[in-house]
PDB file of C-alpha atoms and ligand atoms in Angstrom:
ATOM      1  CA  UNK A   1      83.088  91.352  77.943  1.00 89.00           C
ATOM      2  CA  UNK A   2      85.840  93.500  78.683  1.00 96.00           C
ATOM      3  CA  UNK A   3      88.601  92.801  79.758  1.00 96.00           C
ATOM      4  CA  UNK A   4      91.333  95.723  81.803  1.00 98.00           C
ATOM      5  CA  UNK A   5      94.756  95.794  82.863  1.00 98.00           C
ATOM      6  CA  UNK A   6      97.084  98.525  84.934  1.00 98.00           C
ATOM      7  CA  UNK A   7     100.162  98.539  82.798  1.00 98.00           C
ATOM      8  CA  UNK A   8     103.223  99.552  85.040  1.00 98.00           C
ATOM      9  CA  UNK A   9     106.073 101.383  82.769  1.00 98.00           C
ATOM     10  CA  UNK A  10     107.957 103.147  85.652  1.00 98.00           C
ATOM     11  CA  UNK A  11     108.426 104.214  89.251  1.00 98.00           C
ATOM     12  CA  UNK A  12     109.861 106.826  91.417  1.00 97.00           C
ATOM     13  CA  UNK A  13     110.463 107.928  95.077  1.00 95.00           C
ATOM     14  CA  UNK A  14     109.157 111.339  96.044  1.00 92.00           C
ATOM     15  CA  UNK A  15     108.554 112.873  99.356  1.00 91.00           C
ATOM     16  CA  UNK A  16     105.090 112.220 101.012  1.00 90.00           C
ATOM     17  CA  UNK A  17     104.533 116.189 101.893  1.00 88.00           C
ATOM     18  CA  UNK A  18     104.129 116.154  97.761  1.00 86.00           C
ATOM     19  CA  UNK A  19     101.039 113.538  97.616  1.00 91.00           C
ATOM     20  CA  UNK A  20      99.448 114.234 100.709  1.00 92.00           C
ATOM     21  CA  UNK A  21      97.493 117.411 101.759  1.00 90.00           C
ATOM     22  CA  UNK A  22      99.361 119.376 104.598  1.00 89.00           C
ATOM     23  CA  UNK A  23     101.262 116.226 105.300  1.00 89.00           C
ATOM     24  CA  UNK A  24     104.471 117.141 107.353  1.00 89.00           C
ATOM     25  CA  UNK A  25     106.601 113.582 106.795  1.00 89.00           C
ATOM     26  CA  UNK A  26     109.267 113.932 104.379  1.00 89.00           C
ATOM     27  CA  UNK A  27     109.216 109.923 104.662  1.00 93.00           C
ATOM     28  CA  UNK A  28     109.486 108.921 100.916  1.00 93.00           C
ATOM     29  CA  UNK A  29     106.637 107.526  99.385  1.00 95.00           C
ATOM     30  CA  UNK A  30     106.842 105.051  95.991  1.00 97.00           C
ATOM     31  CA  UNK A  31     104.736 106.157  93.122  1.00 97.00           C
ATOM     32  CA  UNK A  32     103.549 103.829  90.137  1.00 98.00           C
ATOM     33  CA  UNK A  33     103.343 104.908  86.430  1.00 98.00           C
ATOM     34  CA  UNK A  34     100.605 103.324  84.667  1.00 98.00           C
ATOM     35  CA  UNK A  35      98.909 103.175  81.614  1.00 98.00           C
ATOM     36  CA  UNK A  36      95.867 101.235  81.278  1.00 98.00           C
ATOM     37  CA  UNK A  37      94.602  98.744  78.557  1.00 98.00           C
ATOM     38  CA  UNK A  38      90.650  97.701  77.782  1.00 98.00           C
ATOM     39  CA  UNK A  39      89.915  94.917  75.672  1.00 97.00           C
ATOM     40  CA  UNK A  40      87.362  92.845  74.953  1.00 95.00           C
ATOM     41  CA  UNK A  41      84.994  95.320  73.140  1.00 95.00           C
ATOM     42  CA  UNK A  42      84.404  96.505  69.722  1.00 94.00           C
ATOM     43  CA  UNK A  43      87.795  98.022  69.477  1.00 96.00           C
ATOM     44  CA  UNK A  44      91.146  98.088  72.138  1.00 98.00           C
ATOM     45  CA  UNK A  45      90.783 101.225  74.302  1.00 98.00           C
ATOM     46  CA  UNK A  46      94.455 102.845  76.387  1.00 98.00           C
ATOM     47  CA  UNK A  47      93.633 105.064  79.208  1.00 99.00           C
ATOM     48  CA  UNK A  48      96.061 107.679  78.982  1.00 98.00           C
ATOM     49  CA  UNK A  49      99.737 106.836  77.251  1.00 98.00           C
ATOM     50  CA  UNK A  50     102.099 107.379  79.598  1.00 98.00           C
ATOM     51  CA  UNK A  51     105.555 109.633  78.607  1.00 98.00           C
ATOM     52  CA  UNK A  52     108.852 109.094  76.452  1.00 98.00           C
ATOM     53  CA  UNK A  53     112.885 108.287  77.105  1.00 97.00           C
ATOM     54  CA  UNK A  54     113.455 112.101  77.717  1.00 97.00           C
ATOM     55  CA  UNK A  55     111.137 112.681  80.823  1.00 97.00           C
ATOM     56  CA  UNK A  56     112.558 109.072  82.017  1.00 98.00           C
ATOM     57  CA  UNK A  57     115.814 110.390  82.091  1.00 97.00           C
ATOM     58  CA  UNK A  58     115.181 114.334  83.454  1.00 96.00           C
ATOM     59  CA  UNK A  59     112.629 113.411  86.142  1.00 96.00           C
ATOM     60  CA  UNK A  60     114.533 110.363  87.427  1.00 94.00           C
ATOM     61  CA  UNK A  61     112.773 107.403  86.783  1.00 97.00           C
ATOM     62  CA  UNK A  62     113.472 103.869  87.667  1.00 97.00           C
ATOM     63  CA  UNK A  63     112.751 100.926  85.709  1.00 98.00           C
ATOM     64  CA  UNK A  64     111.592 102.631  82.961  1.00 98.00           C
ATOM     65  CA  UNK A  65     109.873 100.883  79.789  1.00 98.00           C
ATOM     66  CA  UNK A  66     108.406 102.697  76.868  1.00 98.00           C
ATOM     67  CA  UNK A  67     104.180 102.610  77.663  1.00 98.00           C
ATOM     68  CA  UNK A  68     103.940 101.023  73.762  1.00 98.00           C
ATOM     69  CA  UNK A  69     106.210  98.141  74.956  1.00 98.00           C
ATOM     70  CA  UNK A  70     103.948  97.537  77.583  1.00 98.00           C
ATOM     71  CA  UNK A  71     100.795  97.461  75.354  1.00 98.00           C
ATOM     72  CA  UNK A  72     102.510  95.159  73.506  1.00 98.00           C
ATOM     73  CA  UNK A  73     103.554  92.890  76.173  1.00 98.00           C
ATOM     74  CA  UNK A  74      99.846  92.835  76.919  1.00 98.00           C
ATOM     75  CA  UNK A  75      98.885  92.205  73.330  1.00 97.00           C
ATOM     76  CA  UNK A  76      97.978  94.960  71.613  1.00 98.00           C
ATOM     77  CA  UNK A  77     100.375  96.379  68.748  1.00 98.00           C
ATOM     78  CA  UNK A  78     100.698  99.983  69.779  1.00 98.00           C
ATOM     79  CA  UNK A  79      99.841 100.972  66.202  1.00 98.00           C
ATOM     80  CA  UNK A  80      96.366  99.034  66.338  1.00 98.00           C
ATOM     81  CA  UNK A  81      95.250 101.627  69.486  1.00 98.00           C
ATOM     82  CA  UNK A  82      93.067 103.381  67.639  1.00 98.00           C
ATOM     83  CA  UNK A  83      91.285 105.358  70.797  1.00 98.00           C
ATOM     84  CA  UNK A  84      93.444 107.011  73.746  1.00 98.00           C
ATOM     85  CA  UNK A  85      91.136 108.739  76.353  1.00 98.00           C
ATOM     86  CA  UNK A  86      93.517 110.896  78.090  1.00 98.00           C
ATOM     87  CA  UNK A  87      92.437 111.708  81.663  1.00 98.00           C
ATOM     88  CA  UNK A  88      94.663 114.632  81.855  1.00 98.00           C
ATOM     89  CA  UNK A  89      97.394 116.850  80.205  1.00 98.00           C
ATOM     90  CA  UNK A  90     100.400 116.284  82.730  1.00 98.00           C
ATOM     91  CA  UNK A  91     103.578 114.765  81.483  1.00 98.00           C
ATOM     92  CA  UNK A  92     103.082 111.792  83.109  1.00 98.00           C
ATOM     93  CA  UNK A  93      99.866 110.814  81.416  1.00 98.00           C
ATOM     94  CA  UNK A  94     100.196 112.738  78.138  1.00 98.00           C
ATOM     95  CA  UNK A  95     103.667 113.289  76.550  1.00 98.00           C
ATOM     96  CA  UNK A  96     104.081 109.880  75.112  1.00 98.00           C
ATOM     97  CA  UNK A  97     101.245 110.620  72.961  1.00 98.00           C
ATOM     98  CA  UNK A  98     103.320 109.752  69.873  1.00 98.00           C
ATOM     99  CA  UNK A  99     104.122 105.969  70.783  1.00 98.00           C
ATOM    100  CA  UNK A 100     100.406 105.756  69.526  1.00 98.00           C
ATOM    101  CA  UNK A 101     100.580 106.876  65.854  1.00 98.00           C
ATOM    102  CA  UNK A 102      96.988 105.797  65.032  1.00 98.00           C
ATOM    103  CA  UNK A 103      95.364 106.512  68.054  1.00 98.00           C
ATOM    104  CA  UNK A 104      92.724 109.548  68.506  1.00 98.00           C
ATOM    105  CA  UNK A 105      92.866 111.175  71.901  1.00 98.00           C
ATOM    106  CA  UNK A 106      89.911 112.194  73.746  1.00 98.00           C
ATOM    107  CA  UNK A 107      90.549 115.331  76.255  1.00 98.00           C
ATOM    108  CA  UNK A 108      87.997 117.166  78.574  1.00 98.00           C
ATOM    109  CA  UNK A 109      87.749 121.244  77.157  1.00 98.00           C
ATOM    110  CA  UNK A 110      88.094 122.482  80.112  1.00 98.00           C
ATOM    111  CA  UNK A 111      91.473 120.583  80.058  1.00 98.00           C
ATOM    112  CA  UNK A 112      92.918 121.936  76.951  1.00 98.00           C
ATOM    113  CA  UNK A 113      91.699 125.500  77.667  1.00 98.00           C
ATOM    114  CA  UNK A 114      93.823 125.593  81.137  1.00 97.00           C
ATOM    115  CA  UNK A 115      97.024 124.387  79.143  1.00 97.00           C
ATOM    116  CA  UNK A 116      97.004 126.204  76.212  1.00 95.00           C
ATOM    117  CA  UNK A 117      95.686 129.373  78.661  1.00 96.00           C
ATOM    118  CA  UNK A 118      97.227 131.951  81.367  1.00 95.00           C
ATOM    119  CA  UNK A 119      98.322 129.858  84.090  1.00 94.00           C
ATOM    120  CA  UNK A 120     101.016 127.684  82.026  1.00 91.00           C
ATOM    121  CA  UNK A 121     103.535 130.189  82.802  1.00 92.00           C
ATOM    122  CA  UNK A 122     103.973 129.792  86.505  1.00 93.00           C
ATOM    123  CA  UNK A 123     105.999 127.558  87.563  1.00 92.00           C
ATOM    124  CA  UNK A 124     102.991 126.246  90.022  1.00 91.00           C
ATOM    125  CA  UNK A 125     101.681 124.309  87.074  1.00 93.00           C
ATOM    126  CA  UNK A 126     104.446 124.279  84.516  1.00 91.00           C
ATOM    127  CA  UNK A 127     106.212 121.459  86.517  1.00 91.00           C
ATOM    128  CA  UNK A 128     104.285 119.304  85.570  1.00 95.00           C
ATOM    129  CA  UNK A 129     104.079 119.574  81.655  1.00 96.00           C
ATOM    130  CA  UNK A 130     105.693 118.601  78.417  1.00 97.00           C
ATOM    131  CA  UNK A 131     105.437 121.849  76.582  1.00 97.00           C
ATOM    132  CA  UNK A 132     106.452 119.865  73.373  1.00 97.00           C
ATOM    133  CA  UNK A 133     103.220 117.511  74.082  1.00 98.00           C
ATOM    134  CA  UNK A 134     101.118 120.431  74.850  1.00 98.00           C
ATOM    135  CA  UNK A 135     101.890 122.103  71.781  1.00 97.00           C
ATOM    136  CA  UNK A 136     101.143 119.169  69.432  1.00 97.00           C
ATOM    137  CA  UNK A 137      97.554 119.487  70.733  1.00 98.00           C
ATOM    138  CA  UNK A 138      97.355 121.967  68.089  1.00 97.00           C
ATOM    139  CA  UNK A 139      98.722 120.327  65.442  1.00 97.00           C
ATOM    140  CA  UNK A 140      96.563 116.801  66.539  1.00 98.00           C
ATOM    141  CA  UNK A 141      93.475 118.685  66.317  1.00 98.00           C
ATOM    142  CA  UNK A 142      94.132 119.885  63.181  1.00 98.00           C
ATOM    143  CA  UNK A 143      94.973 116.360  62.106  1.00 98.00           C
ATOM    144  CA  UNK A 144      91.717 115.709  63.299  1.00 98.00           C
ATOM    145  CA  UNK A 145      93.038 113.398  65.971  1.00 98.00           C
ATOM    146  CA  UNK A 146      91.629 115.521  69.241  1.00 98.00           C
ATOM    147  CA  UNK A 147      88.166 115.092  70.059  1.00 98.00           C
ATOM    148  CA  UNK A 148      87.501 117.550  72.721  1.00 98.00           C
ATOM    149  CA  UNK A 149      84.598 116.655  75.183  1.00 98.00           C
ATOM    150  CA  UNK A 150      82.621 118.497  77.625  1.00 98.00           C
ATOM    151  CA  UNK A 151      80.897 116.234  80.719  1.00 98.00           C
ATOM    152  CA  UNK A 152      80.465 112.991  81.197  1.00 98.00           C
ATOM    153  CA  UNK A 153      80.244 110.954  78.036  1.00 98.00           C
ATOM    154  CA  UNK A 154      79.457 107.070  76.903  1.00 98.00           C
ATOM    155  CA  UNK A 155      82.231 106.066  74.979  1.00 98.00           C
ATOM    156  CA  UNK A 156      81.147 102.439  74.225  1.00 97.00           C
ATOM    157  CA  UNK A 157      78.334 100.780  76.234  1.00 96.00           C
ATOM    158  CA  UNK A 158      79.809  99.825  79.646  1.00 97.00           C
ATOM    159  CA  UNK A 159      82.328 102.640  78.827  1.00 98.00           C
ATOM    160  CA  UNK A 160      81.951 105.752  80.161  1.00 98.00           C
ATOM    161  CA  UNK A 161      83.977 108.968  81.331  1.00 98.00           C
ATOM    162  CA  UNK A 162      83.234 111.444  83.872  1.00 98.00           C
ATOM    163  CA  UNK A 163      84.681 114.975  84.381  1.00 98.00           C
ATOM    164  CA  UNK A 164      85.795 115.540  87.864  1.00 98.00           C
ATOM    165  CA  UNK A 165      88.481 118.488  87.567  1.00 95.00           C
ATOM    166  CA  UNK A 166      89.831 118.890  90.913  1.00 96.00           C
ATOM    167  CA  UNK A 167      93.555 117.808  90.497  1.00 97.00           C
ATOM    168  CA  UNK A 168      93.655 119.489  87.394  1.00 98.00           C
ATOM    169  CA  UNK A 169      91.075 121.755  85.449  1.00 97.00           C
ATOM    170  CA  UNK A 170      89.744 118.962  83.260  1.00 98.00           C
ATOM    171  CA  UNK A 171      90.567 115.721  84.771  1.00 98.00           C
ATOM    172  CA  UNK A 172      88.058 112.934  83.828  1.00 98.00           C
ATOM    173  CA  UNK A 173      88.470 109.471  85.277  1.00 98.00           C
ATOM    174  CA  UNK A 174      86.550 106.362  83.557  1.00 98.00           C
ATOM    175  CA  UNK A 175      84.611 103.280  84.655  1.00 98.00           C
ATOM    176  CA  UNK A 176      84.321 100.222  82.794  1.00 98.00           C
ATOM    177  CA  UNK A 177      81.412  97.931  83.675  1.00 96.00           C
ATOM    178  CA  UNK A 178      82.759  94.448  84.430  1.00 94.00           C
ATOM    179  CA  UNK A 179      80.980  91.010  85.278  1.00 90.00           C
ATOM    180  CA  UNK A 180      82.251  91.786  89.141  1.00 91.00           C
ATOM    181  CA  UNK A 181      80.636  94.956  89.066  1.00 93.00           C
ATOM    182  CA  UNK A 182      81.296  98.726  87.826  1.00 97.00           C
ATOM    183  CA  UNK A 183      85.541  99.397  87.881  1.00 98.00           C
ATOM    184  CA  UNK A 184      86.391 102.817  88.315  1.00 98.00           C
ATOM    185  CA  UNK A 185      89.708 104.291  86.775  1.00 98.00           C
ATOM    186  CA  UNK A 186      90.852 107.023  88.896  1.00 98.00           C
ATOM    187  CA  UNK A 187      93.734 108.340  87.604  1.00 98.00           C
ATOM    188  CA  UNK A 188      94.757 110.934  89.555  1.00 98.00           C
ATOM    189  CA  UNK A 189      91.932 111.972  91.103  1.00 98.00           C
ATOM    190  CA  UNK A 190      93.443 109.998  93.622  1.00 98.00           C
ATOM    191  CA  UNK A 191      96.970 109.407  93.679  1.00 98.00           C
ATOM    192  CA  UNK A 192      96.959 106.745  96.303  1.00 98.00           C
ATOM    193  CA  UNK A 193      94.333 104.885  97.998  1.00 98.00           C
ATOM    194  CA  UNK A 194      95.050 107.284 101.349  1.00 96.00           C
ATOM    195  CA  UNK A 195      93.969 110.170  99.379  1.00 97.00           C
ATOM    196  CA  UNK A 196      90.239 108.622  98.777  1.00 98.00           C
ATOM    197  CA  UNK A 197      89.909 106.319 101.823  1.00 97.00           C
ATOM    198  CA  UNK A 198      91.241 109.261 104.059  1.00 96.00           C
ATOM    199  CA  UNK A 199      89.953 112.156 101.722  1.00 97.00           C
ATOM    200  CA  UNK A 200      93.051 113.819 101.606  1.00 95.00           C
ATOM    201  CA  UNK A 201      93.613 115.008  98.790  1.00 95.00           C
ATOM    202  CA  UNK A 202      97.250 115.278  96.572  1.00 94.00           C
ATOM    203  CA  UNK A 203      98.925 119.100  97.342  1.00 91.00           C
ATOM    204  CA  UNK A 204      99.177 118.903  93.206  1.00 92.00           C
ATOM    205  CA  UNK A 205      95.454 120.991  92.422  1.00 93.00           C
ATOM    206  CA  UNK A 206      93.365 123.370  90.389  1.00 96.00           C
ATOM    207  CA  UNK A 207      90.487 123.442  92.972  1.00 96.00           C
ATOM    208  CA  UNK A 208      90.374 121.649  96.430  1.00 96.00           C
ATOM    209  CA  UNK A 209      86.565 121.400  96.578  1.00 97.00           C
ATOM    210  CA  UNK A 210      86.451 119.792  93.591  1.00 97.00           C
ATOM    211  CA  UNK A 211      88.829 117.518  94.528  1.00 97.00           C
ATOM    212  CA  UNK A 212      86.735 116.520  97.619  1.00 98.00           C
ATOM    213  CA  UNK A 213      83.674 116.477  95.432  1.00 98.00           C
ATOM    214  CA  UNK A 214      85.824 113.768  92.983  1.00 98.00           C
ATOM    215  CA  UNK A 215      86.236 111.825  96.201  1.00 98.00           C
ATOM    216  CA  UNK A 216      82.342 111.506  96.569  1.00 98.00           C
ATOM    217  CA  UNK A 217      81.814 110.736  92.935  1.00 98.00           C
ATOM    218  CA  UNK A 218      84.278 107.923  93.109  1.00 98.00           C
ATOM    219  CA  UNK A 219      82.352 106.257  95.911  1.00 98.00           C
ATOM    220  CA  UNK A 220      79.081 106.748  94.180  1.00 97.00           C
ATOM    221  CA  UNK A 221      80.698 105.577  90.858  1.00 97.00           C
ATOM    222  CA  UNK A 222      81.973 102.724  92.902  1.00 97.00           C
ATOM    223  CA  UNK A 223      79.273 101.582  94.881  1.00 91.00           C
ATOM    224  CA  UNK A 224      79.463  98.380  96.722  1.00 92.00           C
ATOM    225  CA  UNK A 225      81.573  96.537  94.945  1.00 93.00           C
ATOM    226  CA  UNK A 226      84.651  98.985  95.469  1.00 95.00           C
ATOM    227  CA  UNK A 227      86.778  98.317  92.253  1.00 98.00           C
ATOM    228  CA  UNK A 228      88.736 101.275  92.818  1.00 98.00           C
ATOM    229  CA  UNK A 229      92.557 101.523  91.039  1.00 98.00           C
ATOM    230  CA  UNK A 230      94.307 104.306  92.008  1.00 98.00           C
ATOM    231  CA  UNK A 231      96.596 106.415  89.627  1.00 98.00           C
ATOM    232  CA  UNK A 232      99.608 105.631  90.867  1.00 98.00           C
ATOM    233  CA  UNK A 233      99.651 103.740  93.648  1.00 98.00           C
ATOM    234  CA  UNK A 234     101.813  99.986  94.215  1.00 98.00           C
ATOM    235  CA  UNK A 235      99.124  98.621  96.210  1.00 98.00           C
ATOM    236  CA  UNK A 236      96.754  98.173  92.790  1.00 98.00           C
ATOM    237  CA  UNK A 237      99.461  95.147  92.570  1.00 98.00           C
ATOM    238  CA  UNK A 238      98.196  93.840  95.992  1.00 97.00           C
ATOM    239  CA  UNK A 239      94.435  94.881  95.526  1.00 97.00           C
ATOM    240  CA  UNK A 240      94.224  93.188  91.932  1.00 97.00           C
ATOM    241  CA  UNK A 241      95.460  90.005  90.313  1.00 97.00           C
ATOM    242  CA  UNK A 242      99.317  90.490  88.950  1.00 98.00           C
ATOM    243  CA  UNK A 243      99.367  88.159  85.801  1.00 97.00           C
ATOM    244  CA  UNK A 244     103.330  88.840  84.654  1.00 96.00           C
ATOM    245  CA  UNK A 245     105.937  91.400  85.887  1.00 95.00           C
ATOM    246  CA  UNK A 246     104.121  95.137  85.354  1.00 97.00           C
ATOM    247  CA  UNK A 247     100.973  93.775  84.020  1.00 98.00           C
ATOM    248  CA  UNK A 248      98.061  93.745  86.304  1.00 98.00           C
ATOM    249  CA  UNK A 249      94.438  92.019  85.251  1.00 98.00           C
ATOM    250  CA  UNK A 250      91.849  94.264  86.930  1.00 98.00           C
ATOM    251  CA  UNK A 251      89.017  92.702  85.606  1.00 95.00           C
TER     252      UNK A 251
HETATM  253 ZN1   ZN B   1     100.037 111.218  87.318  1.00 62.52          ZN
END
């Protein structure tokens, strides 16, 4: 039976305008970083990995803590991570790839073809990125530590990922199938619970109507039971069981 958590490794103040589709308020909003930990199955499973000291310091992040420590915290030696399914390619959720030195990282194509394509050089979508992390994508692969996917794929039973784009070209988000009923792992195909619940979507995107679509597969993913967790939002805390400072048991 698995077992998840939402591991909390950071957290930062940014304008609403930023998260919220034509939103006007410059009110600041609080955003969450997570990574996020299955157990319980054949082998441990991390949901993205989170980044490293140097965005922590140039993005202005408070209460930083490495990802791995957190990992560890929740009982997994970062080391013994031996799958990472990365949801998407921004810093946030990919540049701290190295924390996990035996890990293999699985990434949507459509993903890796956007980064490594033409629209890295505008400053639209560069924001976002570690170039250093993007270009190891190479080198991973040929360490044959990439598996690139296409679709929606079974990754264990009761473990599956979905490719939604929307918020980014490849974004995938992954359910986990839990005694309480089917979890869904957003990421950020919705920042906050406003985005879904009020389907607006983040300003942050590759294409708007898939965004909305994501919104609909979420629900359907969902169903009744509504074990939604957000990407980055604080009220996961509220909306799940907090078992320790940062570490939050979601099922
Ligand atoms: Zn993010």
């Amino acid at each position: 039976m698995y077992e998840v958590y939402a591991l909390k490794y950071g957290e930062r103040d940014t304008p609403a305008c930023q998260f919220f589709y034509r939103e006007t308020s410059h009110e600041p909003v609080t955003l969450h970083y997570f990574v996020w930990l299955v157990t319980g199955g054949p082998r441990p499973v991390l949901v993205d990995v989170g980044f490293r000291e140097d965005d922590a310091a140039q993005r202005h992040i408070r209460n930083y803590v490495p990802p791995s420590a957190m990992v560890e915290r929740a009982g997994v030696k970062p080391s013994d991570i031996p799958l990472v399914l990365v949801t998407h390619l921004h810093y946030d959720h990919w540049a701290g790839h190295s924390l996990f030195p035996s890990a293999e990282f699985w990434v949507q194509k459509d993903e890796v073809a956007f980064w490594t394509g033409p629209w890295g050089r505008y400053d639209a979508f560069r924001s976002a990125a570690n170039v250093g992390s993007l270009s190891s994508l190479v080198t991973l692969n040929y360490e044959r530590r990439i598996r690139i996917v296409d679709g929606d794929v079974e990754v264990m039973p009761g473990l599956r990922l979905y490719r939604v784009g929307g918020h980014t070209a490849g974004l995938q988000i992954v359910t986990v199938d839990t005694p309480r009923g089917r979890l869904v792992l957003t990421s950020d195909a919705s920042h906050f619970y406003r985005n879904i619940e009020r389907r607006q979507p983040v300003q942050i995107i590759t294409s708007l109507p898939d965004m909305l679509a994501a919104f609909e597969r979420i629900d359907e993913l969902a169903g009744r039971e509504r074990l939604v967790v957000t990407g980055h939002d604080p009220e996961v805390a509220e909306r799940f069981k907090v078992v320790e400072p940062g570490i939050i048991r979601l099922a």
